[in-house]
Amino acid sequence: MVVVAGGGRRRPPCKLLALLTIQGALLVTLAAAQTCRQQLLQAVPSASGVEEWIDVATPAEACTKQLDGFDGLYSLVFSDEFNTGDRNFRAKAQDRVWTAQDLYYFPTKDEEVYKPEQVTVEGEIYQLMVAGARGGGAAVITIEKVNGGQAATSPSQQPDGTVWRVPKEYKSGMINSWNKFCYTGGYVEAAVQLPGNAQTSGFWPAFWLMGNLGRAGYMQSTAGMWPYSYDSCAGSGKQAWSGLDGQLITACPEQPPAAMRTAWGLGLQQGRGAPEFDVFEIASTPDGAEPPHASQTLQMAPLMPQGTYWWSGPAAGGVQYPGAGSQYRTRRNPWSGVLGRPGNEYQDSLSALSDLDQSFYTGFHTFGVDWRPGEYLRWYIDGVLLYEVNKQALVAQTNGTGASVGQRLIPLEPMYIIFNLGMSESFGKIQYDKLSFPAQMKIDWVRVYQRTDSINVGCSPAGFPTAEFLACNRERYLVGDEEQVLIQGKCASGISLSSGALSAAAAGLRLAAALGGLLGAAALLLL
């Protein structure tokens, strides 16, 4: 209240009214966030510290979540509302949650490079309070053609570790929480507005997760890691029917040697990898011949041999389509690769398609996955349960020639979150003459919920550590000086996959194993 001489009163100026409105609304928002944090700690006192991952701008109604298929109420353990407009996602800026890549994504032969400046935040918290905009701000990924016929250039790490500089006439953005925020099990959900429109094909927006032992797009880091989710010795090597490298960290004794596992804090005879599941990849058909669809996929290795399938035979019952009769018309992905099922020579793709409409391009819709490690994955759009893959789909299988694969696993690894917007003929036809640039993919918010008896947040949790392996093999994960901050720890053991110490130790252990019987006999003689 503004008081004037003589005790009279006048209306506060408009700017002051706006400021007071913002201040009061901010206090309400902070109180709501505090409520979410308090609710988590009241439900799980041992989760102290986890509540710090909850964004202060998260509304009170988002503190818990329960959907069809949940076995109880889930609690919020992470959120980012993207309501602060001055965030910088470059690696050197060290945003607490996200890194925007400077990268050419070689594995899918993209037509764009990813540049950090293509990921921004639009809108600020006061816009939410004064204008009432949904969620206030949003993370925005912009794809555009480089001006003047020039090219944008980004590094690309190859499987042998060499780095190419790749020029492209389009640039876009990729943002992820690798080695910053990871979680194991729970429900992840984001409100997203898609780029482009339902009638023109070419844009490839995606929302997906990967295990922290692999860094998406960094091919040396994913070699032998992606998308393995396997804890058996048999079948973990190079397969005759697959172009994929054998598993790097297997359940076999001495692969890698026990001394190396101990140095990196890894379990003995425990298979590890970097599995992937895609909350969505969006594709449109040229000229809108069919509705656009969300591809909802678990990527899996090792590959099943030819003539085996994840929807029939021993795996029958492992996939369910509760959304088949819904407006989304959820069904099995009909695409077949070289082995006669979805996927290719590098991964099996346990995949469904769900139809979308034009509203997904003009406003926000929610996409989510409920992940129960070792048990199931369930996909949702706007809270509707559409698709399930459970452990039955991944049972051991043998084909008519005797080729086999063991039980594969619904992911157990700590996973990080990825959003990107690309273009690639490997995914769908690009209608260059009809696409409008620039185009934007917007993320209003992203949230993660977990059961109160299964709170597990962190990129290097007990039982599935990653920190020492990353620190000792950092050259596989980082390109350039700016990225060095993304792995904070130091390699305590000094042993890496490429070190002479590793090669010598491995050779020594192999020799000891080969001569074990002879050495044992000699020892008996000495006694």
Coordinates of C-alpha atoms in Angstrom, one line a residue:
M1 CA 0.0 0.0 0.0
V2 CA 1.3 3.5 -0.9
V3 CA 0.5 6.2 1.7
V4 CA 0.5 9.9 0.6
A5 CA 0.9 13.1 2.7
G6 CA -2.1 13.9 4.9
G7 CA -3.1 10.2 5.3
G8 CA -4.7 9.8 1.9
R9 CA -4.2 6.7 -0.1
R10 CA -3.8 6.1 -3.8
R11 CA -3.6 3.0 -6.0
P12 CA -0.1 1.5 -6.3
P13 CA 1.5 2.0 -9.7
C14 CA 1.0 -0.8 -12.2
K15 CA 4.6 -1.9 -12.1
L16 CA 4.4 -2.2 -8.3
L17 CA 1.2 -4.2 -8.6
A18 CA 2.8 -6.5 -11.0
L19 CA 5.8 -6.9 -8.7
L20 CA 3.6 -7.7 -5.7
T21 CA 1.7 -10.2 -7.8
I22 CA 4.8 -11.9 -8.9
Q23 CA 6.2 -11.9 -5.4
G24 CA 3.1 -13.4 -3.8
A25 CA 2.7 -16.0 -6.6
L26 CA 6.4 -16.9 -6.2
L27 CA 5.8 -17.5 -2.5
V28 CA 2.9 -19.8 -3.3
T29 CA 5.0 -21.7 -5.8
L30 CA 7.9 -22.1 -3.4
A31 CA 5.4 -23.3 -0.8
A32 CA 4.1 -25.9 -3.2
A33 CA 7.6 -27.1 -4.0
Q34 CA 8.3 -27.3 -0.3
T35 CA 5.2 -29.4 0.1
C36 CA 6.4 -31.8 -2.5
R37 CA 9.8 -32.1 -0.8
Q38 CA 8.1 -32.5 2.6
Q39 CA 5.8 -35.1 1.3
L40 CA 8.7 -37.2 -0.1
L41 CA 10.6 -36.9 3.2
Q42 CA 7.5 -37.8 5.2
A43 CA 6.9 -40.8 3.1
V44 CA 10.6 -41.8 2.9
P45 CA 12.8 -40.2 5.6
S46 CA 15.8 -42.1 4.3
A47 CA 15.5 -40.2 1.0
S48 CA 17.1 -37.1 2.5
G49 CA 19.0 -35.3 -0.3
V50 CA 16.8 -36.7 -3.1
E51 CA 14.2 -34.0 -2.5
E52 CA 16.8 -31.4 -3.8
W53 CA 16.1 -32.7 -7.3
I54 CA 12.5 -31.4 -7.1
D55 CA 12.2 -28.0 -9.0
V56 CA 11.0 -25.1 -6.8
A57 CA 8.4 -24.3 -9.6
T58 CA 6.7 -27.7 -9.5
P59 CA 3.0 -27.3 -8.7
A60 CA 1.5 -29.0 -5.7
E61 CA -0.8 -31.3 -7.7
A62 CA 2.3 -32.9 -9.2
C63 CA 3.7 -34.1 -5.9
T64 CA 2.4 -37.6 -6.4
K65 CA 1.1 -39.7 -9.4
Q66 CA -1.1 -42.7 -9.8
L67 CA -2.2 -44.1 -13.2
D68 CA -3.8 -47.2 -14.5
G69 CA -1.3 -50.0 -14.1
F70 CA 0.4 -48.5 -11.0
D71 CA 0.2 -50.7 -7.9
G72 CA 0.0 -47.6 -5.6
L73 CA 0.8 -44.0 -5.3
Y74 CA 4.2 -42.9 -6.6
S75 CA 6.1 -39.9 -5.1
L76 CA 7.9 -37.2 -7.1
V77 CA 11.7 -37.5 -6.9
F78 CA 12.8 -35.2 -9.7
S79 CA 11.3 -32.4 -11.8
D80 CA 12.4 -29.6 -14.1
E81 CA 9.8 -27.1 -15.0
F82 CA 12.1 -25.0 -17.2
N83 CA 10.8 -21.8 -15.8
T84 CA 14.1 -19.9 -15.5
G85 CA 14.9 -18.1 -18.8
D86 CA 18.7 -17.5 -18.4
R87 CA 19.9 -21.2 -18.2
N88 CA 22.9 -22.1 -20.2
F89 CA 23.2 -25.8 -21.1
R90 CA 26.8 -25.8 -22.6
A91 CA 29.1 -28.3 -20.9
K92 CA 31.3 -25.6 -19.5
A93 CA 28.3 -23.9 -17.9
Q94 CA 27.8 -26.9 -15.7
D95 CA 24.0 -26.8 -15.5
R96 CA 23.1 -29.1 -12.6
V97 CA 20.9 -31.4 -14.7
W98 CA 21.4 -31.0 -18.4
T99 CA 24.1 -30.8 -21.1
A100 CA 23.4 -29.6 -24.6
Q101 CA 25.6 -31.4 -27.0
D102 CA 28.1 -30.2 -29.6
L103 CA 28.0 -33.3 -31.6
Y104 CA 27.4 -34.9 -35.0
Y105 CA 25.3 -38.0 -34.4
F106 CA 27.1 -40.5 -36.6
P107 CA 25.3 -43.8 -35.7
T108 CA 22.1 -42.7 -37.5
K109 CA 23.7 -40.6 -40.3
D110 CA 21.8 -37.5 -39.4
E111 CA 21.4 -34.5 -41.7
E112 CA 22.1 -32.0 -38.9
V113 CA 24.7 -31.3 -36.3
Y114 CA 23.8 -30.7 -32.7
K115 CA 24.9 -27.3 -31.3
P116 CA 24.4 -26.1 -27.7
E117 CA 22.9 -22.8 -28.7
Q118 CA 20.0 -24.6 -30.3
V119 CA 18.6 -25.5 -26.8
T120 CA 17.2 -22.6 -24.9
V121 CA 14.5 -21.8 -22.3
E122 CA 11.6 -19.5 -23.3
G123 CA 9.5 -17.8 -20.7
E124 CA 10.3 -17.1 -17.1
I125 CA 8.6 -17.8 -13.8
Y126 CA 6.8 -14.4 -13.7
Q127 CA 5.0 -15.3 -16.9
L128 CA 3.5 -18.3 -15.2
M129 CA 2.3 -16.2 -12.3
V130 CA 1.0 -13.1 -14.2
A131 CA -0.1 -14.5 -17.6
G132 CA -1.1 -18.0 -16.3
A133 CA 0.8 -19.7 -19.1
R134 CA 0.9 -23.5 -18.9
G135 CA 4.0 -24.4 -17.0
G136 CA 5.5 -20.9 -17.4
G137 CA 8.6 -21.6 -19.4
A138 CA 9.7 -24.5 -21.7
A139 CA 12.9 -25.9 -22.9
V140 CA 13.0 -25.3 -26.7
I141 CA 15.0 -27.3 -29.2
T142 CA 15.3 -25.4 -32.5
I143 CA 16.2 -27.0 -35.9
E144 CA 17.1 -24.6 -38.7
K145 CA 19.0 -24.3 -41.9
V146 CA 22.3 -22.4 -41.6
N147 CA 22.1 -19.0 -43.2
G148 CA 23.8 -18.1 -46.5
G149 CA 24.5 -21.6 -47.7
Q150 CA 27.1 -22.1 -45.0
A151 CA 27.6 -25.1 -42.8
A152 CA 27.6 -25.8 -39.1
T153 CA 30.4 -28.1 -37.9
S154 CA 30.5 -30.4 -34.8
P155 CA 32.8 -33.2 -33.6
S156 CA 31.9 -36.9 -34.1
Q157 CA 33.6 -39.6 -32.1
Q158 CA 34.1 -42.9 -34.1
P159 CA 34.3 -46.4 -32.7
D160 CA 38.1 -46.3 -32.7
G161 CA 38.1 -43.1 -30.7
T162 CA 39.2 -40.8 -33.5
V163 CA 37.2 -37.6 -33.8
W164 CA 35.9 -36.2 -37.1
R165 CA 34.7 -32.7 -37.8
V166 CA 31.5 -33.0 -39.7
P167 CA 29.8 -30.0 -41.5
K168 CA 26.1 -30.0 -42.2
E169 CA 23.7 -27.3 -43.5
Y170 CA 21.2 -27.9 -40.7
K171 CA 21.7 -27.5 -37.0
S172 CA 19.5 -28.6 -34.1
G173 CA 19.7 -29.6 -30.4
M174 CA 20.2 -32.5 -28.1
I175 CA 19.9 -32.3 -24.4
N176 CA 20.6 -35.0 -21.8
S177 CA 21.3 -35.6 -18.2
W178 CA 24.2 -38.1 -18.7
N179 CA 26.3 -38.5 -15.5
K180 CA 24.3 -35.8 -13.8
F181 CA 20.8 -37.1 -13.1
C182 CA 20.0 -40.8 -13.4
Y183 CA 17.4 -43.0 -11.7
T184 CA 16.6 -46.7 -11.5
G185 CA 12.9 -47.7 -11.8
G186 CA 9.9 -45.4 -11.7
Y187 CA 7.7 -43.4 -13.9
V188 CA 9.2 -40.7 -16.2
E189 CA 6.8 -38.2 -17.9
A190 CA 7.3 -35.0 -19.9
A191 CA 4.8 -32.5 -21.5
V192 CA 6.0 -32.0 -25.1
Q193 CA 4.8 -30.1 -28.1
L194 CA 6.1 -31.6 -31.4
P195 CA 7.8 -29.7 -34.2
G196 CA 6.3 -29.3 -37.7
N197 CA 2.9 -30.7 -38.5
A198 CA 1.0 -33.9 -39.0
Q199 CA 1.2 -33.8 -42.8
T200 CA 4.9 -33.4 -43.6
S201 CA 7.5 -36.0 -42.9
G202 CA 11.2 -35.4 -42.0
F203 CA 11.5 -34.2 -38.4
W204 CA 12.6 -36.9 -35.9
P205 CA 11.9 -35.7 -32.4
A206 CA 12.7 -38.2 -29.6
F207 CA 12.5 -38.6 -25.8
W208 CA 14.5 -41.6 -24.6
L209 CA 16.7 -43.1 -21.9
M210 CA 20.0 -44.9 -21.8
G211 CA 22.2 -46.6 -19.2
N212 CA 24.9 -44.3 -17.8
L213 CA 27.7 -46.6 -19.0
G214 CA 27.1 -45.4 -22.5
R215 CA 27.0 -41.8 -23.7
A216 CA 24.6 -41.4 -26.6
G217 CA 26.3 -40.7 -29.9
Y218 CA 29.8 -41.3 -28.5
M219 CA 30.6 -44.5 -30.4
Q220 CA 33.6 -45.6 -28.4
S221 CA 31.6 -45.3 -25.2
T222 CA 28.8 -47.5 -26.5
A223 CA 30.9 -50.2 -28.1
G224 CA 30.2 -53.4 -26.3
M225 CA 27.8 -51.6 -24.0
W226 CA 24.7 -50.6 -26.1
P227 CA 22.0 -51.8 -25.8
Y228 CA 23.1 -54.8 -23.7
S229 CA 20.9 -55.8 -20.8
Y230 CA 22.3 -59.3 -20.2
D231 CA 23.7 -61.2 -17.2
S232 CA 24.6 -64.6 -18.7
C233 CA 28.0 -65.7 -19.9
A234 CA 26.7 -67.9 -22.8
G235 CA 25.7 -65.7 -25.7
S236 CA 27.6 -62.6 -24.5
G237 CA 30.2 -62.8 -27.2
K238 CA 30.1 -61.8 -30.9
Q239 CA 27.2 -63.5 -32.6
A240 CA 27.3 -64.9 -36.1
W241 CA 23.9 -63.4 -36.9
S242 CA 24.7 -59.9 -35.5
G243 CA 26.8 -57.0 -36.5
L244 CA 27.1 -55.9 -32.9
D245 CA 30.3 -56.1 -30.8
G246 CA 30.3 -58.7 -28.1
Q247 CA 29.4 -57.5 -24.6
L248 CA 32.3 -55.7 -23.0
I249 CA 31.5 -56.3 -19.3
T250 CA 30.1 -59.9 -19.3
A251 CA 28.9 -62.4 -16.7
C252 CA 31.9 -64.7 -17.7
P253 CA 34.8 -65.1 -15.3
E254 CA 37.7 -62.9 -16.3
Q255 CA 35.9 -61.1 -19.1
P256 CA 37.1 -58.5 -18.1
P257 CA 39.6 -59.9 -15.6
A258 CA 38.5 -59.9 -11.9
A259 CA 41.4 -57.5 -11.0
M260 CA 40.0 -54.9 -13.4
R261 CA 36.5 -55.3 -12.2
T262 CA 37.7 -54.8 -8.6
A263 CA 39.7 -51.7 -9.6
W264 CA 36.5 -50.2 -11.2
G265 CA 34.2 -51.2 -8.4
L266 CA 32.2 -53.6 -10.6
G267 CA 30.7 -56.8 -9.5
L268 CA 32.5 -60.1 -10.2
Q269 CA 30.8 -62.1 -13.0
Q270 CA 28.1 -59.4 -13.4
G271 CA 27.0 -58.5 -16.9
R272 CA 26.7 -54.7 -17.5
G273 CA 25.7 -52.5 -20.4
A274 CA 23.9 -49.4 -21.6
P275 CA 20.3 -50.4 -22.4
E276 CA 17.9 -48.1 -24.1
F277 CA 14.2 -47.5 -24.1
D278 CA 12.4 -44.8 -26.1
V279 CA 9.5 -43.0 -24.5
F280 CA 8.8 -41.8 -28.1
E281 CA 10.3 -41.3 -31.5
I282 CA 7.8 -39.5 -33.7
A283 CA 7.4 -40.1 -37.4
S284 CA 5.0 -38.7 -40.0
T285 CA 4.2 -40.1 -43.4
P286 CA 4.7 -38.0 -46.5
D287 CA 1.9 -35.7 -47.2
G288 CA -0.1 -37.1 -44.3
A289 CA -1.0 -40.3 -46.0
E290 CA -1.4 -41.9 -42.6
P291 CA -1.6 -40.3 -39.1
P292 CA 1.7 -39.5 -37.5
H293 CA 2.7 -42.0 -34.9
A294 CA 4.8 -42.4 -31.7
S295 CA 7.2 -45.3 -31.8
Q296 CA 7.5 -46.8 -28.3
T297 CA 10.5 -49.1 -28.1
L298 CA 12.8 -51.2 -25.9
Q299 CA 16.1 -51.6 -27.7
M300 CA 17.7 -54.8 -26.7
A301 CA 20.9 -56.9 -27.1
P302 CA 22.2 -59.5 -27.6
L303 CA 20.0 -60.3 -30.6
M304 CA 17.8 -63.4 -30.7
P305 CA 18.8 -65.8 -33.5
Q306 CA 16.8 -65.8 -36.8
G307 CA 13.4 -67.5 -36.6
T308 CA 12.7 -66.5 -33.0
Y309 CA 10.3 -63.7 -32.0
W310 CA 9.5 -61.7 -28.9
W311 CA 5.7 -61.9 -29.4
S312 CA 5.2 -65.6 -29.9
G313 CA 6.5 -69.0 -29.0
P314 CA 8.2 -69.1 -25.6
A315 CA 7.9 -65.3 -25.4
A316 CA 4.0 -65.4 -25.8
G317 CA 2.4 -63.0 -23.4
G318 CA 5.4 -60.8 -23.1
V319 CA 3.9 -57.9 -25.0
Q320 CA 0.4 -56.4 -24.3
Y321 CA -1.5 -53.7 -26.2
P322 CA -4.1 -52.2 -23.8
G323 CA -4.3 -49.2 -26.1
A324 CA -5.3 -51.2 -29.2
G325 CA -8.9 -50.1 -29.0
S326 CA -8.2 -46.5 -27.9
Q327 CA -7.9 -43.4 -30.1
Y328 CA -4.2 -44.1 -30.4
R329 CA -4.8 -47.5 -32.1
T330 CA -1.7 -49.0 -30.5
R331 CA -0.3 -52.0 -32.4
R332 CA 3.0 -53.9 -33.0
N333 CA 5.4 -52.0 -35.1
P334 CA 5.1 -53.7 -38.6
W335 CA 8.6 -52.8 -39.7
S336 CA 11.0 -55.8 -40.2
G337 CA 14.7 -55.8 -40.3
V338 CA 17.1 -58.4 -41.7
L339 CA 16.1 -61.0 -39.1
G340 CA 12.4 -60.7 -39.9
R341 CA 11.3 -58.7 -36.9
P342 CA 11.6 -55.0 -35.8
G343 CA 15.2 -54.1 -35.3
N344 CA 18.3 -54.6 -37.4
E345 CA 21.7 -56.4 -37.2
Y346 CA 22.6 -54.3 -34.1
Q347 CA 19.5 -54.5 -31.9
D348 CA 16.2 -56.0 -31.4
S349 CA 13.5 -53.4 -31.2
L350 CA 10.5 -54.4 -29.1
S351 CA 8.3 -51.7 -30.5
A352 CA 4.7 -50.5 -30.8
L353 CA 3.2 -47.6 -32.7
S354 CA 0.5 -45.3 -31.4
D355 CA -1.3 -42.8 -33.7
L356 CA -1.3 -39.1 -33.0
D357 CA -3.2 -36.1 -34.4
Q358 CA -2.6 -32.4 -35.2
S359 CA -3.1 -31.3 -31.6
F360 CA 0.2 -32.8 -30.7
Y361 CA 1.9 -30.2 -32.9
T362 CA -0.1 -27.2 -31.6
G363 CA -0.1 -27.8 -27.9
F364 CA 1.4 -29.9 -25.1
H365 CA 0.7 -33.6 -24.5
T366 CA 2.2 -35.9 -21.9
F367 CA 4.3 -38.9 -22.7
G368 CA 5.6 -41.3 -20.1
V369 CA 7.0 -44.8 -19.2
D370 CA 6.6 -46.8 -16.0
W371 CA 9.7 -48.9 -15.6
R372 CA 9.9 -51.7 -13.1
P373 CA 13.5 -53.1 -13.3
G374 CA 13.6 -56.7 -14.2
E375 CA 9.8 -56.9 -14.6
Y376 CA 8.2 -54.5 -17.1
L377 CA 8.0 -51.3 -19.1
R378 CA 4.6 -49.6 -19.7
W379 CA 4.1 -46.7 -22.1
Y380 CA 1.5 -43.9 -21.6
I381 CA 0.2 -40.9 -23.6
D382 CA -1.8 -38.3 -21.8
G383 CA -2.1 -40.8 -18.9
V384 CA -3.6 -43.6 -21.0
L385 CA -1.8 -47.0 -20.7
L386 CA -1.0 -48.1 -24.3
Y387 CA 1.7 -50.7 -24.4
E388 CA 3.6 -53.1 -22.2
V389 CA 6.8 -55.2 -22.5
N390 CA 7.4 -57.6 -19.6
K391 CA 10.1 -60.1 -18.8
Q392 CA 8.3 -62.9 -20.6
A393 CA 9.2 -61.2 -23.9
L394 CA 12.9 -61.6 -23.1
V395 CA 13.0 -65.3 -22.2
A396 CA 15.9 -67.5 -23.4
Q397 CA 15.2 -68.8 -26.9
T398 CA 16.8 -71.4 -29.3
N399 CA 16.0 -71.6 -33.0
G400 CA 15.8 -74.7 -35.3
T401 CA 19.5 -74.7 -35.9
G402 CA 20.4 -74.7 -32.2
A403 CA 21.5 -71.1 -32.1
S404 CA 20.4 -69.5 -28.8
V405 CA 20.3 -66.5 -26.6
G406 CA 19.9 -66.5 -22.8
Q407 CA 17.4 -64.6 -20.7
R408 CA 17.7 -60.8 -21.5
L409 CA 16.6 -58.3 -18.9
I410 CA 14.1 -55.5 -18.5
P411 CA 16.8 -52.8 -17.7
L412 CA 18.5 -52.8 -14.3
E413 CA 21.0 -50.0 -15.0
P414 CA 20.8 -46.4 -13.8
M415 CA 19.4 -44.5 -16.8
Y416 CA 19.6 -40.9 -17.9
I417 CA 17.1 -38.8 -19.9
I418 CA 17.6 -37.5 -23.5
F419 CA 15.6 -35.2 -25.7
N420 CA 16.7 -34.4 -29.3
L421 CA 15.3 -33.2 -32.6
G422 CA 17.0 -34.6 -35.7
M423 CA 16.5 -35.6 -39.4
S424 CA 17.7 -38.8 -41.0
E425 CA 16.7 -40.8 -44.0
S426 CA 17.4 -43.9 -41.9
F427 CA 14.3 -43.1 -39.9
G428 CA 11.9 -41.7 -42.6
K429 CA 11.6 -39.7 -45.8
I430 CA 12.6 -36.0 -45.5
Q431 CA 10.3 -33.7 -47.5
Y432 CA 12.8 -30.9 -47.7
D433 CA 10.6 -28.9 -50.1
K434 CA 7.7 -28.9 -47.6
L435 CA 9.3 -28.6 -44.2
S436 CA 9.3 -25.2 -42.6
F437 CA 12.5 -23.9 -40.9
P438 CA 13.1 -23.0 -38.2
A439 CA 11.0 -25.5 -36.3
Q440 CA 10.8 -26.2 -32.6
M441 CA 10.3 -29.0 -30.2
K442 CA 9.1 -27.7 -26.8
I443 CA 9.4 -29.4 -23.4
D444 CA 7.1 -27.8 -20.8
W445 CA 8.4 -30.0 -18.0
V446 CA 9.8 -33.4 -17.1
R447 CA 9.2 -35.3 -13.9
V448 CA 10.2 -38.7 -12.4
Y449 CA 8.2 -40.6 -9.8
Q450 CA 9.1 -43.7 -7.8
R451 CA 7.4 -46.0 -5.3
T452 CA 8.2 -45.1 -1.8
D453 CA 9.8 -48.6 -1.2
S454 CA 12.0 -48.2 -4.3
I455 CA 13.6 -44.7 -4.1
N456 CA 16.8 -45.0 -6.2
V457 CA 18.2 -41.8 -7.7
G458 CA 21.8 -41.5 -8.9
C459 CA 24.1 -42.4 -11.7
S460 CA 26.4 -44.7 -9.7
P461 CA 24.1 -46.6 -7.3
A462 CA 25.1 -49.5 -5.1
G463 CA 25.1 -52.7 -7.1
F464 CA 25.4 -50.8 -10.4
P465 CA 28.3 -48.4 -10.0
T466 CA 29.6 -46.4 -13.0
A467 CA 31.7 -43.6 -11.5
E468 CA 35.1 -45.3 -11.4
F469 CA 34.7 -46.9 -14.8
L470 CA 33.9 -43.6 -16.3
A471 CA 36.8 -41.9 -14.5
C472 CA 39.3 -44.5 -15.6
N473 CA 38.1 -44.5 -19.2
R474 CA 37.2 -40.9 -19.7
E475 CA 38.6 -40.6 -23.1
R476 CA 35.8 -42.9 -24.3
Y477 CA 33.2 -40.5 -23.1
L478 CA 34.6 -37.0 -23.6
V479 CA 35.6 -35.0 -26.7
G480 CA 37.5 -31.7 -26.3
D481 CA 38.6 -29.7 -23.2
E482 CA 35.2 -28.2 -22.5
E483 CA 33.7 -31.6 -21.8
Q484 CA 36.2 -32.6 -19.1
V485 CA 34.0 -31.2 -16.4
L486 CA 31.3 -33.8 -17.1
I487 CA 33.4 -36.5 -15.3
Q488 CA 34.4 -35.0 -12.0
G489 CA 36.1 -38.0 -10.3
K490 CA 39.7 -39.1 -10.8
C491 CA 40.8 -42.6 -11.6
A492 CA 42.0 -44.0 -8.3
S493 CA 43.4 -47.2 -9.7
G494 CA 45.1 -45.8 -12.8
I495 CA 43.8 -48.8 -14.8
S496 CA 41.8 -48.2 -18.0
L497 CA 40.7 -50.4 -20.9
S498 CA 43.4 -49.0 -23.1
S499 CA 46.2 -49.0 -20.5
G500 CA 49.3 -51.2 -20.7
A501 CA 48.5 -52.3 -17.2
L502 CA 45.2 -53.7 -18.3
S503 CA 46.7 -55.6 -21.2
A504 CA 49.6 -57.0 -19.1
A505 CA 47.3 -58.0 -16.3
A506 CA 44.8 -59.6 -18.6
A507 CA 47.6 -61.5 -20.4
G508 CA 49.0 -62.6 -17.0
L509 CA 45.7 -63.9 -15.8
R510 CA 45.1 -65.8 -19.1
L511 CA 48.5 -67.4 -18.7
A512 CA 47.9 -68.3 -15.1
A513 CA 44.6 -69.9 -16.1
A514 CA 46.2 -71.9 -18.9
L515 CA 49.1 -73.1 -16.7
G516 CA 47.0 -73.5 -13.5
G517 CA 47.2 -77.3 -13.5
L518 CA 50.9 -77.4 -14.1
L519 CA 51.6 -74.8 -11.5
G520 CA 49.5 -76.7 -9.0
A521 CA 51.5 -79.9 -9.6
A522 CA 54.8 -78.0 -9.2
A523 CA 53.5 -76.6 -5.9
L524 CA 52.8 -80.1 -4.6
L525 CA 56.3 -81.2 -5.5
L526 CA 57.7 -78.3 -3.5
L527 CA 55.8 -79.4 -0.5

